[in-house]
Coordinates of C-alpha atoms and ligand atoms in Angstrom, one line a residue:
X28 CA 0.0 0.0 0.0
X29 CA 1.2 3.4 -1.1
X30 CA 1.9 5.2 2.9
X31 CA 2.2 8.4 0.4
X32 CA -1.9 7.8 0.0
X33 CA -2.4 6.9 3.6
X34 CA -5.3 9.9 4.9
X35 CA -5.6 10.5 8.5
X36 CA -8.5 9.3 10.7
X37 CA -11.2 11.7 10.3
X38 CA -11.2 12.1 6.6
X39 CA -14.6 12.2 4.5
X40 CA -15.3 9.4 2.6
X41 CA -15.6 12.4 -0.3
X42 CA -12.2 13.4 0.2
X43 CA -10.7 9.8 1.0
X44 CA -12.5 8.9 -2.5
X45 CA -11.1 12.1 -4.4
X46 CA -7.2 11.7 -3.2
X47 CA -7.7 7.9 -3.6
X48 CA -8.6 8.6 -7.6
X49 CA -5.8 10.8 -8.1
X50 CA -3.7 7.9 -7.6
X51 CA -4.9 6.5 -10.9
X52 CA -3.9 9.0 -13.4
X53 CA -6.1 7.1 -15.8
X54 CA -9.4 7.6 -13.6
X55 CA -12.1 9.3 -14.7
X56 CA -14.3 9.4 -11.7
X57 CA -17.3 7.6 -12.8
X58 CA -16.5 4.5 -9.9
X59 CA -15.8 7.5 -7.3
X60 CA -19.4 8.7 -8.4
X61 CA -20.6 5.5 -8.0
X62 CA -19.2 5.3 -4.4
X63 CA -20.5 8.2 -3.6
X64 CA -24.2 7.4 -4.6
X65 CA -24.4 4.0 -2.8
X66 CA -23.2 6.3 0.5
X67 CA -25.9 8.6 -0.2
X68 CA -28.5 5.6 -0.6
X69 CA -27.0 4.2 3.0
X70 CA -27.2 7.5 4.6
X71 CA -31.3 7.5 3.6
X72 CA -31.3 3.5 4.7
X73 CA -30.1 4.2 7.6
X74 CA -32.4 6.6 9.1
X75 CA -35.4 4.6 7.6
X76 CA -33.5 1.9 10.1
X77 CA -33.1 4.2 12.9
X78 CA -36.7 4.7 12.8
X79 CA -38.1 1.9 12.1
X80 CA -40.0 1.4 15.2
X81 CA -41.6 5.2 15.2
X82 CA -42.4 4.5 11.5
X83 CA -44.7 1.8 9.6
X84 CA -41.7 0.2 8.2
X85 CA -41.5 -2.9 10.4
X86 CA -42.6 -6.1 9.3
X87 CA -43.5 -8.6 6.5
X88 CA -44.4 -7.2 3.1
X89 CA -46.5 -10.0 1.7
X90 CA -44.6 -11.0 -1.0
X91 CA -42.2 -12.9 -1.6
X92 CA -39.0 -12.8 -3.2
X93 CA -37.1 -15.0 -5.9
X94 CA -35.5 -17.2 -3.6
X95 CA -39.2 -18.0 -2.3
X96 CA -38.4 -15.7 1.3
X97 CA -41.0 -13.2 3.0
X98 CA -39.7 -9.9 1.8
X99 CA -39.5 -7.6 5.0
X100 CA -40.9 -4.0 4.3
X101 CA -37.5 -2.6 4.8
X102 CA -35.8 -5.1 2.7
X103 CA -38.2 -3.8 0.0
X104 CA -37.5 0.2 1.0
X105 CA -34.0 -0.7 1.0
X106 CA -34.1 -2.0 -2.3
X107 CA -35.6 1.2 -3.8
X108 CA -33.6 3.5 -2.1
X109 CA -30.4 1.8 -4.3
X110 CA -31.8 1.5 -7.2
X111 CA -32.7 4.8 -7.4
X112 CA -29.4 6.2 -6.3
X113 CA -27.8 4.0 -8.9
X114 CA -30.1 5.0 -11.2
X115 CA -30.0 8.8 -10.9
X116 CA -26.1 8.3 -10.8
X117 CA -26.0 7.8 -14.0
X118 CA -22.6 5.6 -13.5
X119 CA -24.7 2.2 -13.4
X120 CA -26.2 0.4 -16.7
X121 CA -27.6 -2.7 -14.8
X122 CA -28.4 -3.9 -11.8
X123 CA -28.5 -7.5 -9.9
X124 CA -30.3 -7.3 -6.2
X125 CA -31.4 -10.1 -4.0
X126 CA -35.1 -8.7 -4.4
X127 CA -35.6 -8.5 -8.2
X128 CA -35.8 -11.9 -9.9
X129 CA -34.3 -10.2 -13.1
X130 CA -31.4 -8.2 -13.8
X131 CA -32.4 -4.3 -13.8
X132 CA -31.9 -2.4 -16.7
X133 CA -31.3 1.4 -15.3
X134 CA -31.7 3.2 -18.8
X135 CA -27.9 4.4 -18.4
X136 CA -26.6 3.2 -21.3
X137 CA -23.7 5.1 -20.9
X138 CA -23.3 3.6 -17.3
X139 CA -19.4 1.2 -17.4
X140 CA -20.6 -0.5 -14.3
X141 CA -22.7 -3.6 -12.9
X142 CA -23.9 -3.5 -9.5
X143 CA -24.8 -6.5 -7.6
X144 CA -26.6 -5.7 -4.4
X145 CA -28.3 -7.4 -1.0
X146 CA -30.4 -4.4 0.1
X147 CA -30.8 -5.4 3.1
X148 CA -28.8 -7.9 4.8
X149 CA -30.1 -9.6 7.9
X150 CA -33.8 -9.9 7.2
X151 CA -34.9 -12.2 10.4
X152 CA -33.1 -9.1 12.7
X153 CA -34.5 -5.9 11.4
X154 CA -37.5 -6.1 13.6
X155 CA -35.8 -6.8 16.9
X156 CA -32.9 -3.9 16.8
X157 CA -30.3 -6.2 15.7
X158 CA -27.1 -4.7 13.3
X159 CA -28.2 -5.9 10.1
X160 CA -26.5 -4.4 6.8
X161 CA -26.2 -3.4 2.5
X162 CA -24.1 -5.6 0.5
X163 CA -22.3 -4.8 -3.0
X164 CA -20.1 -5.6 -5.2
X165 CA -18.9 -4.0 -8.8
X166 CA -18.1 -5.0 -11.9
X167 CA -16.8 -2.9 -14.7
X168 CA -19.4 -3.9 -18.0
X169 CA -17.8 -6.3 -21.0
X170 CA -20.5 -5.0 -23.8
X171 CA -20.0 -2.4 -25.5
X172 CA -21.2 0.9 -23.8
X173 CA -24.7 2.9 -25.6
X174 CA -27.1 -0.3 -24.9
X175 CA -28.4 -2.3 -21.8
X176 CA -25.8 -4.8 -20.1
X177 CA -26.2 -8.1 -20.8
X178 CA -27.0 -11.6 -18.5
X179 CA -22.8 -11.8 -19.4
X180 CA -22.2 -8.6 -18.0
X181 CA -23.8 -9.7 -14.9
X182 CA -22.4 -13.6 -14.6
X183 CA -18.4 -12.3 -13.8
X184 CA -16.3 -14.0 -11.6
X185 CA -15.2 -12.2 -8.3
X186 CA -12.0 -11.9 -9.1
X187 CA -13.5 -9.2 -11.9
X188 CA -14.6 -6.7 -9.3
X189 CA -13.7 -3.4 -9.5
X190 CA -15.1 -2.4 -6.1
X191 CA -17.0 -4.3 -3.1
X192 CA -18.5 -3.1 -0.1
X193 CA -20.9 -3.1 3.1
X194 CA -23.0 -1.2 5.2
X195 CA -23.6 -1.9 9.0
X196 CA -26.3 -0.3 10.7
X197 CA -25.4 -1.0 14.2
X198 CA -24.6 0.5 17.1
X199 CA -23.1 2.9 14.6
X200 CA -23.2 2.9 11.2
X201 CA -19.7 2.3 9.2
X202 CA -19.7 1.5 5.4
X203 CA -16.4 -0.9 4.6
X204 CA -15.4 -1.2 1.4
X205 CA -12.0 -2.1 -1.0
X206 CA -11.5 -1.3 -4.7
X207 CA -8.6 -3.8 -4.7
X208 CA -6.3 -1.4 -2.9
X209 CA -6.7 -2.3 1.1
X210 CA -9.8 -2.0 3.1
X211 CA -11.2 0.9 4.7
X212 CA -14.0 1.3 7.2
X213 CA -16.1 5.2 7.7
X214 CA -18.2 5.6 10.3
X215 CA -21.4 8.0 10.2
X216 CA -21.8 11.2 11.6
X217 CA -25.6 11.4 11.6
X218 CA -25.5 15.0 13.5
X219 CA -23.1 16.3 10.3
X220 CA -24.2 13.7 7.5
X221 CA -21.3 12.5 7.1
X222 CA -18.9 9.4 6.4
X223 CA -15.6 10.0 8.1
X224 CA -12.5 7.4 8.3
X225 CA -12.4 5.3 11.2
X226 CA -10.7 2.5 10.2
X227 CA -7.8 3.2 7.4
X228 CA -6.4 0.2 6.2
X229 CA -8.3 -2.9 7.5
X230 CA -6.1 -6.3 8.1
X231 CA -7.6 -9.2 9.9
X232 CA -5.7 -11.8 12.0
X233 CA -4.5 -14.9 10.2
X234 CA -6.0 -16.6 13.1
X235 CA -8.7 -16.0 16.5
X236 CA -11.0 -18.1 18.4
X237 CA -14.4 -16.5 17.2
X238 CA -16.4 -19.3 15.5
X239 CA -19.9 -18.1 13.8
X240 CA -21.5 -21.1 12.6
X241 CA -25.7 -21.3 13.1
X242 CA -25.7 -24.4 15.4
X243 CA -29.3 -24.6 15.2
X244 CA -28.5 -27.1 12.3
X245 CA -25.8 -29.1 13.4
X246 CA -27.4 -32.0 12.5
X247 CA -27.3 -31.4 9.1
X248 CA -24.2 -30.5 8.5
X249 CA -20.9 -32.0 6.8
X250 CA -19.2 -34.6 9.0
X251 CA -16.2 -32.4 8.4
X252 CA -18.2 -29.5 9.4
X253 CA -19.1 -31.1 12.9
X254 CA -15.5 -32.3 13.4
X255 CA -13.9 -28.7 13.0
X256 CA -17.0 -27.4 15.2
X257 CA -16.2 -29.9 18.2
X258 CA -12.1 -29.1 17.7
X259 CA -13.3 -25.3 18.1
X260 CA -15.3 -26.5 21.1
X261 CA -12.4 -28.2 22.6
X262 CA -10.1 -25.6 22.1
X263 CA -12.2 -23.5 23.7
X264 CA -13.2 -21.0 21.4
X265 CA -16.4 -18.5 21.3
X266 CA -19.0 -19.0 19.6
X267 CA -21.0 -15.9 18.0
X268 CA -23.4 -15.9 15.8
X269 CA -25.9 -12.6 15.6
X270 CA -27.6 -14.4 11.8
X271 CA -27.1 -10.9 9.9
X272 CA -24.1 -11.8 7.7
X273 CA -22.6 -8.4 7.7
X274 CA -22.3 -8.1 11.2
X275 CA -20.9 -11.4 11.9
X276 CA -18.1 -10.8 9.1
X277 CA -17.4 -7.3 10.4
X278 CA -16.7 -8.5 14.2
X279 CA -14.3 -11.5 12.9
X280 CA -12.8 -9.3 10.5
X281 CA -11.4 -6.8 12.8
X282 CA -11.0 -8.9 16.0
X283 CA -9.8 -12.5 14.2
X284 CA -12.4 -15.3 13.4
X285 CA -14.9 -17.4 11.1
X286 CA -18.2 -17.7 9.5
X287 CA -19.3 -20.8 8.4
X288 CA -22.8 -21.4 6.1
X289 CA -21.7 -24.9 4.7
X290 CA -23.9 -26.8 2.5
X291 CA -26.1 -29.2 4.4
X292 CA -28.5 -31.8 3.8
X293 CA -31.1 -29.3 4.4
X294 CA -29.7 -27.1 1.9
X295 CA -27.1 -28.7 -0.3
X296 CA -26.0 -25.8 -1.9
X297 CA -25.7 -23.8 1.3
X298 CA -28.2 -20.7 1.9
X299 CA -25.8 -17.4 0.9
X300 CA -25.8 -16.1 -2.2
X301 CA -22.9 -15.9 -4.4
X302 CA -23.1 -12.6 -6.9
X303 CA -24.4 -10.2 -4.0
X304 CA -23.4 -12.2 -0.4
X305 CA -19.7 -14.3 -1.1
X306 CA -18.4 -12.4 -3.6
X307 CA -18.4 -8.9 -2.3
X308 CA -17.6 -10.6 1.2
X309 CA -14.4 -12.6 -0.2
X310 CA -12.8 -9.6 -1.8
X311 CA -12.7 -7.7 1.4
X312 CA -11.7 -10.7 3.5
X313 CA -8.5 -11.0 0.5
X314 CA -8.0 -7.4 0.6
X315 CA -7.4 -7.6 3.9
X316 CA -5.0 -10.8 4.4
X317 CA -8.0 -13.5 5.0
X318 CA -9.4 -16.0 3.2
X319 CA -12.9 -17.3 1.3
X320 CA -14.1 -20.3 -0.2
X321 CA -16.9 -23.0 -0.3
X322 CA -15.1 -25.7 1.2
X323 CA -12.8 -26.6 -1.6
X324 CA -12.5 -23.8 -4.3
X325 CA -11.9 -19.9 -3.9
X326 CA -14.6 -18.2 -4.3
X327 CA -13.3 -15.3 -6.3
X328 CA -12.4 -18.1 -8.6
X329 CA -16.5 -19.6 -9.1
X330 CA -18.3 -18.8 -12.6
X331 CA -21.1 -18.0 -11.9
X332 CA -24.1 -19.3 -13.6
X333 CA -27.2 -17.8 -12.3
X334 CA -28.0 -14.6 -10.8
X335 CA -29.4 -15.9 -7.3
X336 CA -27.1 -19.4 -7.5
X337 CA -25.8 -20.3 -3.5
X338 CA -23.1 -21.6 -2.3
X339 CA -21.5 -22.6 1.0
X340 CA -19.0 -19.9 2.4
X341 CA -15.9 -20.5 4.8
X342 CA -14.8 -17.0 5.6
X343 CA -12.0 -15.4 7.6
X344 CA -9.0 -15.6 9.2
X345 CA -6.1 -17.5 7.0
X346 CA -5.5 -20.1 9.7
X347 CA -8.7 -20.8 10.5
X348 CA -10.3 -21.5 7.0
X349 CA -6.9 -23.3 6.1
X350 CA -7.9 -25.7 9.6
X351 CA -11.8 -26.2 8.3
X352 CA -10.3 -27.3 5.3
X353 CA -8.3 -29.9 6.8
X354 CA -11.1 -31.5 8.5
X355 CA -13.4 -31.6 4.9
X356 CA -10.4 -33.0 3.1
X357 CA -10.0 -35.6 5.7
X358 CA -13.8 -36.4 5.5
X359 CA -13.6 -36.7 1.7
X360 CA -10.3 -39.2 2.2
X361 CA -12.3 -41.0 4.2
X362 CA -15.6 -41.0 2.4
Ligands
FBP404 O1 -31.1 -18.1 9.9 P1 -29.9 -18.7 9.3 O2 -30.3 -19.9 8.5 O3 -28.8 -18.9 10.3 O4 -29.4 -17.7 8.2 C1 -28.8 -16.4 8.6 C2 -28.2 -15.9 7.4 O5 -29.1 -15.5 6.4 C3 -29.1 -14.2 6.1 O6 -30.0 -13.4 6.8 C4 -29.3 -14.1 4.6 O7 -29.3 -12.8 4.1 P2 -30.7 -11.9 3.8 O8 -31.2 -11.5 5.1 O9 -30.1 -10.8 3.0 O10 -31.6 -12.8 3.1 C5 -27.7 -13.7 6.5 O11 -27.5 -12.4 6.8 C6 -27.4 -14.6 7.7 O12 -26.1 -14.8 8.0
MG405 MG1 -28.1 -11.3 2.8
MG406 MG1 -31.1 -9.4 2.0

């Protein structure tokens, strides 16, 4: 990382964003725009969140989506506050989100970038004040520009993001994000509208003793699955698991840890969804010295095939994914 870039705590994210694209000689400010109009749509998330009690927004909103799931009112608010910010943008030709069962054509033909987007991340804990967040990830188009982007646009492996990022609205609200050059967190000023740099330079812990994993299912998963969950148990590790994505990959990000949402007999693909969950997830975890995959393959490196496809996800610290690993290759020797 270039220390000549490095901004002090306390810098916008408008001026972190600026001084970051003067770096790039080449830039032309259309992915700073970008950034910038997903923080606007997650400053306007965020106080629909803050006030979701006082206001009518809490609840189910009687239909459901793609993947066959209750869509929560604020899941579907959330959802139109980012397409519309991507939209007005202008920077954005098409968009992929965990609510539309199609790919979203903006109108912005001129738009060089695909968005994939989980509105609102954390569904089961928006009505009971839990930290739930926004998930995305960017993709610069392959067509040509002056026409809609195409299903081949949207199906690109993560290794071709340009950009990736979350939201967390909890006890504050920080918006993380890497465009291949480190990891940075902002936190919110609500009082002065504001993103300002908390956390410059992200790097996780190639190892910890945080294991999020929702035990609830046991049961049903992996034999290798249960073996690494019993070595965490006798090594006496934590286990933490709040069931909003975001927030459990933020807390073993910065203090050392891992997620696990392995494929089960339940649901043999997993439940997480790869274009708008993994993807955007495994570029920061990289970005920041950790690791990502579905139990045997990076997931940067998975084609993907269908807009809302699944996949298991093992994500976090080096060590500990590398360990998990261990224990589903012994199972498959075995098997
Ligand atoms: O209740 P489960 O099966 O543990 O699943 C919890 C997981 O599902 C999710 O809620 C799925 O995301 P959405 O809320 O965006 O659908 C994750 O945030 C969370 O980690
Ligand atoms: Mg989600
Ligand atoms: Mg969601």
């Amino acid at each position: 990382m270039n220390d000549k870039l490095a901004l002090p705590v306390g810098t916008t994210l408008d001026r972190f964003i600026m001084r970051k694209q003067e770096a790039f000689p080449y830039a032309t400010g259309e992915l700073s725009q970008l950034l910038r109009d997903i923080a606007l749509a997650a400053k306007i998330v965020n106080r629909e969140i803050n006030r979701a009690g006082l206001l009518d927004v809490t609840g189910a909103y009687g239909q459901q989506n793609v993947q066959g799931e209750d869509q929560q009112k604020l899941d579907v608010i959330a959802n139109i506050r980012f397409i519309r910010a991507l939209r007005n943008g202008g920077e954005v030709c098409t968009i992929i989100s965990e609510e539309e069962d199609d790919i979203i054509q903006t109108g912005n033909h001129k738009g060089k970038y695909i968005v994939a987007i989980d509105p609102l991340d954390g569904s089961s804990n928006i009505d009971v004040n839990v930290s739930i967040g926004t998930i995305f990830s960017v993709y610069r188009r392959l067509s040509e520009q002056g026409c809609d982007g195409t299903e081949e646009d949207c199906l690109q492996k993560g290794d071709r993001q340009v950009a990736a990022g979350y939201v967390i609205y909890g006890s504050s609200t920080m918006l993380v994000y890497t465009t291949g050059h480190g990891v940075n967190g902002f936190t919110y000023d609500p009082s002065l509208g504001e993103f300002f740099l908390s956390h410059p330079t992200i790097t996780s812990p190639t190892t910890g003793n945080i294991y999020s994993i929702n035990e609830g299912t046991y049961n049903y998963f992996p034999e290798g699955v249960k073996q690494y969950v019993n070595y965490c148990k006798e090594n006496d590790y934590s286990a933490r698991y709040i069931g909003s994505l975001v927030a459990d990959f933020h807390r073993n990000l910065l203090k050392g840890g891992i997620y696990m949402y392995p494929a089960t007999t339940k649901a043999p693909k997993g439940k997480l969804r790869l274009m708008y969950e993994c993807n955007a997830l495994a570029f920061i975890v990289e970005q920041a010295g950790g690791k990502a995959t579905n139990g045997s393959q990076r997931i940067m490196e998975m084609q993907p095939t269908e807009l809302h496809q699944r996949c298991p996800l093992f994500i976090g610290s080096t060590e500990m994914v590398d360990k998990v690993h261990e224990f589903l290759k012994a199972e498959v020797e075995v098997g």
